Coordinates of C-alpha atoms and ligand atoms in Angstrom, one line a residue:
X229 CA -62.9 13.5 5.0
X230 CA -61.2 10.0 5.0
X231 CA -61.5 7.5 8.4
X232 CA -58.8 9.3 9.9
X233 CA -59.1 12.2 9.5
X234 CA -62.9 11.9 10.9
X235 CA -61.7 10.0 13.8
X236 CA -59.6 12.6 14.6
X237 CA -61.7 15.7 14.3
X238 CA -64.0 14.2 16.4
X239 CA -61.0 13.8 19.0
X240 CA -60.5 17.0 18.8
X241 CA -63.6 17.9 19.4
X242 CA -63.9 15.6 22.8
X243 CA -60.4 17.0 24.2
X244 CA -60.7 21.0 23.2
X245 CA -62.7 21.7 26.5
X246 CA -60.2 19.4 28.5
X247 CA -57.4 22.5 27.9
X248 CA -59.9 25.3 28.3
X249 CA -60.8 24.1 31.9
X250 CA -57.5 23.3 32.9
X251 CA -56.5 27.2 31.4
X252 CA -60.0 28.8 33.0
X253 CA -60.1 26.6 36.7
X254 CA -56.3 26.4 37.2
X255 CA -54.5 28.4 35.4
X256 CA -52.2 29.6 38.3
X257 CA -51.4 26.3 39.8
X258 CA -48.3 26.1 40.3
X259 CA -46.8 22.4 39.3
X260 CA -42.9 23.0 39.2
X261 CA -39.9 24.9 40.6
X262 CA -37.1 25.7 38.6
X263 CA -33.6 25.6 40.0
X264 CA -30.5 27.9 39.1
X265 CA -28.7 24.1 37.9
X266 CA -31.9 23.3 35.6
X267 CA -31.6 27.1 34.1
X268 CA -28.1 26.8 32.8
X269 CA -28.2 23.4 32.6
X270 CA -30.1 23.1 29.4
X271 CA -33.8 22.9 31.5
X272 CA -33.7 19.5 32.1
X273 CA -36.2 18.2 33.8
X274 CA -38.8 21.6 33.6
X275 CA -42.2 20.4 33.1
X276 CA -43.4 22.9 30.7
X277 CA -44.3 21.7 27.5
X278 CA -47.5 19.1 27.2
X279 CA -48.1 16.1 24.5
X280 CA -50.7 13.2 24.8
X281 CA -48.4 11.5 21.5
X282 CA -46.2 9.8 23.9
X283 CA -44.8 9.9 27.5
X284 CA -41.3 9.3 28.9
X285 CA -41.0 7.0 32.1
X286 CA -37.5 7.8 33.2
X287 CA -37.8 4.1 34.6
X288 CA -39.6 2.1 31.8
X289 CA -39.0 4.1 28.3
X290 CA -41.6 5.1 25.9
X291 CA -45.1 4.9 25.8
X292 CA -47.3 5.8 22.6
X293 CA -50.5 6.6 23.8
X294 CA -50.2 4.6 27.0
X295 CA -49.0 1.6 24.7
X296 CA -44.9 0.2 25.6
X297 CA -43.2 -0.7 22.2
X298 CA -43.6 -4.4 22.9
X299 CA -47.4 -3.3 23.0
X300 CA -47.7 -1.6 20.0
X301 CA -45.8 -3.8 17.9
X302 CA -48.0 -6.9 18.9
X303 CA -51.0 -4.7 18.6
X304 CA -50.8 -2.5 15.1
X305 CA -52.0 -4.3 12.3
X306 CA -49.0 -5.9 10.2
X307 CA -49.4 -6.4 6.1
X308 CA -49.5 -9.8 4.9
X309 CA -46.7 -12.4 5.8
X310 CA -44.8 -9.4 7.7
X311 CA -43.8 -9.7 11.4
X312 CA -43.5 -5.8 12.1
X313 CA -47.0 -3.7 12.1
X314 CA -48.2 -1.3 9.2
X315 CA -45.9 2.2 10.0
X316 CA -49.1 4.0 8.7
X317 CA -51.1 2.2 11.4
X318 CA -49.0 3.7 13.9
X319 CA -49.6 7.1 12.7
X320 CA -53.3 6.2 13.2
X321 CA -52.9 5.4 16.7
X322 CA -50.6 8.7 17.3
X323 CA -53.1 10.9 16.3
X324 CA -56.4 9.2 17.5
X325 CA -55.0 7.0 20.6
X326 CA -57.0 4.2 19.1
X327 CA -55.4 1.0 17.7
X328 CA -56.7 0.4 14.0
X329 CA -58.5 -2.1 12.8
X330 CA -57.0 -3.8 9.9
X331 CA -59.7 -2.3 7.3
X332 CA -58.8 0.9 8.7
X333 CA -55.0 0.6 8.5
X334 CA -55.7 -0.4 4.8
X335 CA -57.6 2.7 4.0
X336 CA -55.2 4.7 5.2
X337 CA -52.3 2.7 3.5
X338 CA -54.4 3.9 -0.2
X339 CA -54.2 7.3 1.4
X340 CA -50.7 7.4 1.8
X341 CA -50.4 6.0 -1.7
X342 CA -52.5 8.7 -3.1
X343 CA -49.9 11.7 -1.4
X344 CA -46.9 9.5 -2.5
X345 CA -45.8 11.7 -5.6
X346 CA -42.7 13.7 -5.8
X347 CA -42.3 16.5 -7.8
X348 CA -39.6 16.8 -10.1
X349 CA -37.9 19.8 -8.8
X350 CA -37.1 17.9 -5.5
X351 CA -35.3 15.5 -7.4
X352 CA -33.3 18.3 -8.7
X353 CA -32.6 19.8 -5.3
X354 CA -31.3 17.1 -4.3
X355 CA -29.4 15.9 -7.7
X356 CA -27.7 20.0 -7.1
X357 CA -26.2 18.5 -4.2
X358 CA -21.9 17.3 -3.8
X359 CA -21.8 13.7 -4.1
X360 CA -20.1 14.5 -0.5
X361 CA -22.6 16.3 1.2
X362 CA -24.4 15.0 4.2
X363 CA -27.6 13.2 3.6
X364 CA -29.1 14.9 6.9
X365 CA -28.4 18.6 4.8
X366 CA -29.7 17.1 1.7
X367 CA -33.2 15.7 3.2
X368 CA -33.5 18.9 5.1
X369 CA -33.1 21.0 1.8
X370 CA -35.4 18.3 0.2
X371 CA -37.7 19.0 2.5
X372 CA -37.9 22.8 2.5
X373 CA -37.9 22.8 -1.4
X374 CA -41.6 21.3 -1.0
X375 CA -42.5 24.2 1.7
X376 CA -44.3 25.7 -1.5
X377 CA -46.8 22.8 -1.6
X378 CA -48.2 23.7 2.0
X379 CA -52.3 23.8 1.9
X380 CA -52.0 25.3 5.4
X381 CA -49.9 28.6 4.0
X382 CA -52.3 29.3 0.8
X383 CA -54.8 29.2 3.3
X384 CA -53.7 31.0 5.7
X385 CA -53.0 33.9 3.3
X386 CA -56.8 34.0 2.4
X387 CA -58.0 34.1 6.1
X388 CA -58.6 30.6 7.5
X389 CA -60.7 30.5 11.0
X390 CA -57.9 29.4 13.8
X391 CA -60.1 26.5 14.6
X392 CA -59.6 25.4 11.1
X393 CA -55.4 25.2 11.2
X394 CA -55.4 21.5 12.2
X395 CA -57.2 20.5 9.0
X396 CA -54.7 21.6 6.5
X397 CA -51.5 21.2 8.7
X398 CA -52.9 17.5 8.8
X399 CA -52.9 17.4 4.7
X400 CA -49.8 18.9 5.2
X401 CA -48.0 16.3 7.2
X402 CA -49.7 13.3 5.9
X403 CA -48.5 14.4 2.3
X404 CA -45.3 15.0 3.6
X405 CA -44.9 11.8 6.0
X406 CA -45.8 9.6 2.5
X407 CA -43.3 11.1 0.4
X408 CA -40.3 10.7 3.1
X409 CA -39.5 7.5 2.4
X410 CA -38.9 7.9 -1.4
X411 CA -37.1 10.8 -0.9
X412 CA -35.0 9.1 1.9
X413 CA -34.4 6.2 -0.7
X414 CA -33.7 9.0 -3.7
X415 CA -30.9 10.3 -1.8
X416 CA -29.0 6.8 -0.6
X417 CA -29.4 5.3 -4.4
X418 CA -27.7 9.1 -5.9
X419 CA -25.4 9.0 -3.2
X420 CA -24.1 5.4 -2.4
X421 CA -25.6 3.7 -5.7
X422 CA -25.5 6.2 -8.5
X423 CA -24.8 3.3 -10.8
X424 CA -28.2 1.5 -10.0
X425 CA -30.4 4.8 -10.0
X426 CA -33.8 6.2 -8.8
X427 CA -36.0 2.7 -7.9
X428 CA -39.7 4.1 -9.1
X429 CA -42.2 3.1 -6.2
X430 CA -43.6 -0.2 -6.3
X431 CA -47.9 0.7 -5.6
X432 CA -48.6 -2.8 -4.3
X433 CA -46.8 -2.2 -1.6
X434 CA -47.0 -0.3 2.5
X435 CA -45.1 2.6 3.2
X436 CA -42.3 0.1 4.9
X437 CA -42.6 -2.7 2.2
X438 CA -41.9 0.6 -0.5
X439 CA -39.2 2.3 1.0
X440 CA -37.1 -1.5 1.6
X441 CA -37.9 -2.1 -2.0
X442 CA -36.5 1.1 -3.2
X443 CA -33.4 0.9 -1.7
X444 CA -33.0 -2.2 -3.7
X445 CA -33.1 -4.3 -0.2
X446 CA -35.1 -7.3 0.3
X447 CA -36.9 -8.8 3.1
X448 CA -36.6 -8.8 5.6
X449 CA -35.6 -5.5 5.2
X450 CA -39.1 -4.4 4.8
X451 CA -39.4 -5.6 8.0
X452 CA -36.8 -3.3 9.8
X453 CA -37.9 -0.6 8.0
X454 CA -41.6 -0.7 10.0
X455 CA -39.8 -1.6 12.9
X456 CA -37.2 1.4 12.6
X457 CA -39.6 3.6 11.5
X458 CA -42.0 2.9 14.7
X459 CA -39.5 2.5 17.5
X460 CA -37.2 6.1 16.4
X461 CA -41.3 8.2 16.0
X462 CA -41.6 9.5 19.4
X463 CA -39.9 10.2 22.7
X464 CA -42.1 13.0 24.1
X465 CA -42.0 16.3 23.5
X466 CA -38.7 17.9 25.0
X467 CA -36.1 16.3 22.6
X468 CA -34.3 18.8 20.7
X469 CA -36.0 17.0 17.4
X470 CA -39.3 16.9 18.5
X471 CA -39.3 20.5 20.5
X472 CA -37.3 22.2 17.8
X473 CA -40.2 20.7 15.2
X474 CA -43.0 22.4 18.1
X475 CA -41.2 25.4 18.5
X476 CA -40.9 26.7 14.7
X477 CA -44.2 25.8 14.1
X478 CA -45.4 27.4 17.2
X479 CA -44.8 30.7 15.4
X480 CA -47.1 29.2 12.5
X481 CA -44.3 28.3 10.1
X482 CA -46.1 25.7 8.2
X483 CA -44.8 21.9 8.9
X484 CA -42.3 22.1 6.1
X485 CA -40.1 24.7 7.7
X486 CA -40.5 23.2 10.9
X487 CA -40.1 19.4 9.6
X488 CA -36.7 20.7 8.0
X489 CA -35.8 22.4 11.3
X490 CA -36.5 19.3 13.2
X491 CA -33.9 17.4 11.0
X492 CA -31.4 20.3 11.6
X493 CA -31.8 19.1 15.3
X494 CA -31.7 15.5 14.6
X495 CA -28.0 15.3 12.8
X496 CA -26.3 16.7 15.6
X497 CA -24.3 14.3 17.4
X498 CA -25.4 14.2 21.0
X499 CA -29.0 13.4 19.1
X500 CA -29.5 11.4 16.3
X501 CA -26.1 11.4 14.8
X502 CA -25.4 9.3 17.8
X503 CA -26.2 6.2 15.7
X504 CA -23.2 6.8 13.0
X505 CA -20.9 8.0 15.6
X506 CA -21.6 4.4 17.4
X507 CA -20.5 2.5 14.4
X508 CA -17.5 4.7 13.3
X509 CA -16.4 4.0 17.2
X510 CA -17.4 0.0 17.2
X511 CA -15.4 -0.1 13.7
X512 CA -12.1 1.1 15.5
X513 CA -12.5 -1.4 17.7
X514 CA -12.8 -4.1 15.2
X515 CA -9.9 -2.5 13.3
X516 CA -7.4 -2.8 16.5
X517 CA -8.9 -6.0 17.2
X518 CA -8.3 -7.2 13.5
X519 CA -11.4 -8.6 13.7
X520 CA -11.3 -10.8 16.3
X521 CA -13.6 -10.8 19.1
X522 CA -12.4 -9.0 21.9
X523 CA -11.7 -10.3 25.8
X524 CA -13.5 -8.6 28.6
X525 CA -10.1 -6.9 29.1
X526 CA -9.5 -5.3 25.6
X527 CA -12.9 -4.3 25.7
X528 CA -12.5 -2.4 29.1
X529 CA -9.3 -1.1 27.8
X530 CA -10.8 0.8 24.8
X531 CA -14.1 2.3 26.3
X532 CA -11.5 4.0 29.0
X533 CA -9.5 5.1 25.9
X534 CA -12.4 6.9 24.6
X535 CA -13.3 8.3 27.8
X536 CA -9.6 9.2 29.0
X537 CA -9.6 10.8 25.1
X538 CA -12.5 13.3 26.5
X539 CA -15.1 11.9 24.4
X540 CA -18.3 10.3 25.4
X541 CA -19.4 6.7 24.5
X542 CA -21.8 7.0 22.1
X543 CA -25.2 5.2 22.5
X544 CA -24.6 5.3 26.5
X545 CA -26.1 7.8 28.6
X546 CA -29.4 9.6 28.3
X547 CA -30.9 12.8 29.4
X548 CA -34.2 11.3 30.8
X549 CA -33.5 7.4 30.9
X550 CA -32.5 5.7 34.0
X551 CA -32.1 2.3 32.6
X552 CA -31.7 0.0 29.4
X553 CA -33.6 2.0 26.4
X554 CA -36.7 -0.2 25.4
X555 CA -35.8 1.0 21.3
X556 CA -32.6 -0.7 22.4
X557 CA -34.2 -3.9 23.4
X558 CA -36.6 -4.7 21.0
X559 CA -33.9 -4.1 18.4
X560 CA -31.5 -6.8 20.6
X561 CA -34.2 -9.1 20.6
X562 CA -34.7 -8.7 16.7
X563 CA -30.7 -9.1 16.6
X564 CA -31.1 -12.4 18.3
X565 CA -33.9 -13.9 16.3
X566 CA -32.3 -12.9 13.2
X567 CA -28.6 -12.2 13.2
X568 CA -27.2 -13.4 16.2
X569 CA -23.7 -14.6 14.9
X570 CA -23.4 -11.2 13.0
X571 CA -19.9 -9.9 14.1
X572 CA -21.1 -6.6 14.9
X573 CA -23.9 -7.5 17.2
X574 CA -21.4 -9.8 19.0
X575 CA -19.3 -6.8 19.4
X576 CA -22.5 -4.7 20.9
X577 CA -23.5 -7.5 22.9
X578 CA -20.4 -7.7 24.4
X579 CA -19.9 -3.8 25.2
X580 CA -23.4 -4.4 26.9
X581 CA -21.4 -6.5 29.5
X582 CA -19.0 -3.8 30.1
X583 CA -20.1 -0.4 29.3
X584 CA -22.2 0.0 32.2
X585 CA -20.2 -0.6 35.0
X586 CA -17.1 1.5 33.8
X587 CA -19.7 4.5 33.3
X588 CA -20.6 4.0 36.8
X589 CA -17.1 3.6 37.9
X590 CA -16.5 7.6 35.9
X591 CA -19.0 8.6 38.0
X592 CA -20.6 10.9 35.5
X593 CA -23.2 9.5 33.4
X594 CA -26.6 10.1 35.4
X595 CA -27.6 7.0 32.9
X596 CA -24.9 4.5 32.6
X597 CA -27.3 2.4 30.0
X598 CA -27.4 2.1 26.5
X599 CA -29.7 4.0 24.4
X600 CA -31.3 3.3 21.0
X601 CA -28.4 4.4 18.8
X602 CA -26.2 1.3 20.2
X603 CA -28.3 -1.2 18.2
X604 CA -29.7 1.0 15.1
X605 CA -26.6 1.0 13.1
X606 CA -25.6 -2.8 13.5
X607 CA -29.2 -3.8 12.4
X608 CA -28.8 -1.3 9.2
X609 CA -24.9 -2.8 8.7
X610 CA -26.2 -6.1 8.5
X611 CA -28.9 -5.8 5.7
X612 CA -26.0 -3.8 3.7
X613 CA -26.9 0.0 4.1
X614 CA -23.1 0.4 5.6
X615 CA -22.9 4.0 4.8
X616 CA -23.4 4.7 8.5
X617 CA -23.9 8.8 7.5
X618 CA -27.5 7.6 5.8
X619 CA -28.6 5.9 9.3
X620 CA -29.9 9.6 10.8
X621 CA -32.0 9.5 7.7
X622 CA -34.4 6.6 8.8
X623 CA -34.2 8.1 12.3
X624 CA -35.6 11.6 10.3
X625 CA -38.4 9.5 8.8
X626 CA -39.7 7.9 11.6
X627 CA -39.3 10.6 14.0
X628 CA -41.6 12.6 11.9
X629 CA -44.9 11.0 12.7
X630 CA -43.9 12.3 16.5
X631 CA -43.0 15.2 15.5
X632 CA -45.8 15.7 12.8
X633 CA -48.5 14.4 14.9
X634 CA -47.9 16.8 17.4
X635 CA -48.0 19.7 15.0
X636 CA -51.4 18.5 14.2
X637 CA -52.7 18.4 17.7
X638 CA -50.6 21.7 18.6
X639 CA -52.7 23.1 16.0
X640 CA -56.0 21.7 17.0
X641 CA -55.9 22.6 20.8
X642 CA -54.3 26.2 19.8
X643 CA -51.3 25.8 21.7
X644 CA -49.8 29.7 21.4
X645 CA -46.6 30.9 20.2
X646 CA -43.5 29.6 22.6
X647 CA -41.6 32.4 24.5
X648 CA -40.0 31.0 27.3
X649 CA -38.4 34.3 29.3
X650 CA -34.3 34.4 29.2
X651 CA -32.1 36.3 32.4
X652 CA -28.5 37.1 32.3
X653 CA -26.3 35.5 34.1
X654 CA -25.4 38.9 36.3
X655 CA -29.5 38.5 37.4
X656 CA -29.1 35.1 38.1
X657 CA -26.2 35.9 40.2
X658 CA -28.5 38.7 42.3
X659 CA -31.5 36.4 42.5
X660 CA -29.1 34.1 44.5
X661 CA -27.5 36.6 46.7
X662 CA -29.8 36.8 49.6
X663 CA -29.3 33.5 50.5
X664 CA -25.6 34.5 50.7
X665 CA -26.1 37.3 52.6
X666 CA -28.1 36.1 55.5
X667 CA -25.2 33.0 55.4
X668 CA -23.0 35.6 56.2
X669 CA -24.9 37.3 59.0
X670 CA -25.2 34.1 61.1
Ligands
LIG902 N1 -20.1 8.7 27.8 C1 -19.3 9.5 28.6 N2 -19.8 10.5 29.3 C2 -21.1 10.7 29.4 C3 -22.0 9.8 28.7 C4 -21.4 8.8 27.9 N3 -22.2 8.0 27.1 N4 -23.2 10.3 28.9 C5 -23.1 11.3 29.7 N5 -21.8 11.6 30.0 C6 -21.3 12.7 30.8 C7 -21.7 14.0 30.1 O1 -20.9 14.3 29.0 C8 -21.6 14.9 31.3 O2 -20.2 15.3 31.4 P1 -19.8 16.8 31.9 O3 -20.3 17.0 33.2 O4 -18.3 16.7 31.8 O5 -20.4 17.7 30.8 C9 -22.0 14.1 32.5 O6 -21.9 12.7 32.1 C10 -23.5 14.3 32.9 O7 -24.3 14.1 31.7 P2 -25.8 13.5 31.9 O8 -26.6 14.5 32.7 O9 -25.8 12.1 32.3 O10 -26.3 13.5 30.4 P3 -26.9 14.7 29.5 O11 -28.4 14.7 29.8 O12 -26.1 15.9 29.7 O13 -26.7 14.2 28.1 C11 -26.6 12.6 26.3 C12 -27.4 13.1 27.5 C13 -27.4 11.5 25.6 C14 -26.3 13.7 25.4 C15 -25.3 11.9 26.8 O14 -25.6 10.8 27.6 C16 -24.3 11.5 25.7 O15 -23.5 12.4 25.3 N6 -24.4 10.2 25.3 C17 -23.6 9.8 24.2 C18 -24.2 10.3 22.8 C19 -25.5 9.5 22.6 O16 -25.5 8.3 22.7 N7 -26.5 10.3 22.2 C20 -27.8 9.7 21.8 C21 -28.9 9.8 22.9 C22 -30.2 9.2 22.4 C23 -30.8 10.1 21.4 O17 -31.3 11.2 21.7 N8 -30.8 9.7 20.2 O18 -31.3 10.6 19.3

């Protein structure tokens, strides 16, 4: 067994009698209610699924493992004359809710070099693809093409002990998590650069370092690639990315089929395709503003537009956020330090002076803030990747360490099958009838 992997079987070990006391000594506690609004309204809010990857503070954003961004981007160990941490470091403290030292981050960066190989036949699935597909339905076929590679499905076949299922779902992901990013480059270069063709990976270099220097980019692109990477891996559990990725491999699909699945989620545009729809919408604005940077007024004038139009401002509003998205901020404060007269950003910073109050003024948006996908694409726009359609890519590869990591632990604690119980909406209606009556009879 490598450090990791050690490090984290003995975590497993500490926390498996934590769950079977809370299942033995309170199983029927009750510790929510569920309302007819939160049933048909998507189950927002239901505390029913449980993750010790990362917590969401309505109030103050994400925490990994207890650690704010700011934290764990000051704390990870970075590579040599970088500014943003080792990616593989933060899949280290995702799984073991340890910070790494930097010896241990290094071991762990030969790992991933080790599981880095692609095998030819992916390269084909993707080279099968229109040169006008979407890169979201490309990486997920990409994805499920390796499904035949899983350690934890041979095994399974020949009768693996259920206590056993974390150790090859954690080959699993970890071979899978080091191979995203040159899959993720393989399909920008054959898309947007057939030209230049398929970079070979440099082995001198991280995970971020590999992936920047694959799509031809240089520094710091390297640098926003850690930095993307970590802020877009986790957001809790209930996310339809990161539940869709619990929920198919809840019925023991092996993390293949439910890493593809979690992509299928991810390119929708209420989710992760967000970040493409918010640069297709700042570009019309440059457009009709022939570049020029907009008053307050014009500004105001086209955000009512888009809302007038029906449509929703993308990279506003969240489903669990109740103020500015920390992914958002660290981003703006990366803008500032490194791009600041970039014409885009201007434009973003600007709508950040607006946005808000005319969401509040709608009245609708329970979050009138701006989320991460406001900043992602500017950042991306400015180190040339402009094919905004790629940007839900590098969301994909960062999100999987959540989403992977969790798998792992799922796996490990023996979380069951998910079966949440469905009503029609004529038993609804009778559950809610009483009430009606006895209003009646007074
Ligand atoms: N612009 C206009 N209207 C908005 C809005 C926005 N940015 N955000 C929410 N609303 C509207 C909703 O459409 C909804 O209207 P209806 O009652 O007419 O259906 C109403 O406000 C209440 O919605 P809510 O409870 O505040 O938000 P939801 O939990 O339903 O949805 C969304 C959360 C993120 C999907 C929503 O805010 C949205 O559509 N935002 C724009 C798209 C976006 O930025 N998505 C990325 C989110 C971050 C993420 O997951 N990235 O992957």
């Amino acid at each position: 067994m490598n450090n990791l992997k050690e490090k984290l079987y003995q975590k497993i070990q500490e926390h498996r009698p934590r769950i079977t006391q809370l299942l033995e000594e309170h199983g029927d506690t009750v510790i929510d209610n569920v309302t007819v609004a939160q049933v048909i309204g998507g189950m927002r809010g239901i505390k029913s699924l449980v993750t010790d990857i990362s917590y969401l503070d309505p109030f103050e954003g994400i925490r990994y493992r207890g650690f704010t961004l700011p934290e764990v981007l000051a704390k990870l160990p970075k590579p040599d004359r970088a500014n943003m941490p080792f990616v593989e470091g933060l899949y280290y403290l995702l799984l073991t809710g340890e910070i790494p030292t930097k010896e241990e981050v290094e071991s762990l960066v030969v790992d991933f070099k080790n599981r880095r190989v692609v095998p030819r036949y992916v390269w084909d699935v993707i080279d099968a693809f229109p040169s006008n597909s979407h890169p979201m339905a490309i990486l997920s076929a990409a994805v499920m093409s390796l499904e035949r590679e899983s350690h934890f499905s041979s095994n399974y076949k020949n009768g693996i002990n259920k206590m056993d299922y974390w150790s090859t779902t954690y080959e699993d992901a970890t071979n899978l998590l080091a191979k995203m990013p040159l899959i993720g480059a393989y399909i920008y270069n054959k898309l947007y650069h057939p030209e230049k063709g398929h970079r070979y990976p440099d082995p001198s270099l991280d995970l971020g370092g590999n992936f920047a220097y694959m799509m031809g980019k240089d520094s710091p692109y390297d640098d926003v690639s850690r930095m993307y990477f970590i802020i877009h891996a986790d957001h809790e559990s209930g996310n339809v990315s990161a539940h869709t990725g619990h929920l198919v491999a809840s019925s023991l699909s092996d993390i293949y089929y439910a890493t593809s699945a979690m992509i299928n989620g991810l390119a929708g545009p209420l989710h992760g395709l967000a970040n493409q729809e918010v640069l297709r919408w700042l570009q019309g604005l440059m457009e009709q503003m022939k570049g020029e940077i907009p008053s307050e007024e014009d500004l105001k004038a086209y955000v009512w537009d888009t809302l007038n139009s029906g449509q929703v401002i993308p990279g506003y509003g969240h489903a669990v956020l109740r103020k500015t998205d920390p992914r958002y901020t660290v981003q703006r404060e990366f803008c500032l330090k490194n791009m600041p007269e970039d014409p885009l950003f201007k434009y973003v910073d600007a709508l950040y002076k607006v946005v808000p109050d005319i969401l509040r003024e709608q009245g609708k948006a329970k979050n009138p803030w701006p989320n991460v996908d406001a900043q992602s694409g500017v950042v991306q726009w400015h180190y040339g990747v402009t094919q905004y359609d790629f940007y839900t890519v590098l969301f994909a590869i960062g999100r999987s360490f959540g989403v992977l990591s969790n798998i792992i632990w799922d796996r490990a604690l023996g979380y069951p099958l998910e079966r949440p119980k469905s009503i029609t909406t004529e038993m609804l209606e009778k559950m809610v009838e009483p009430k009606n009556e006895l209003a009646s009879m007074t």
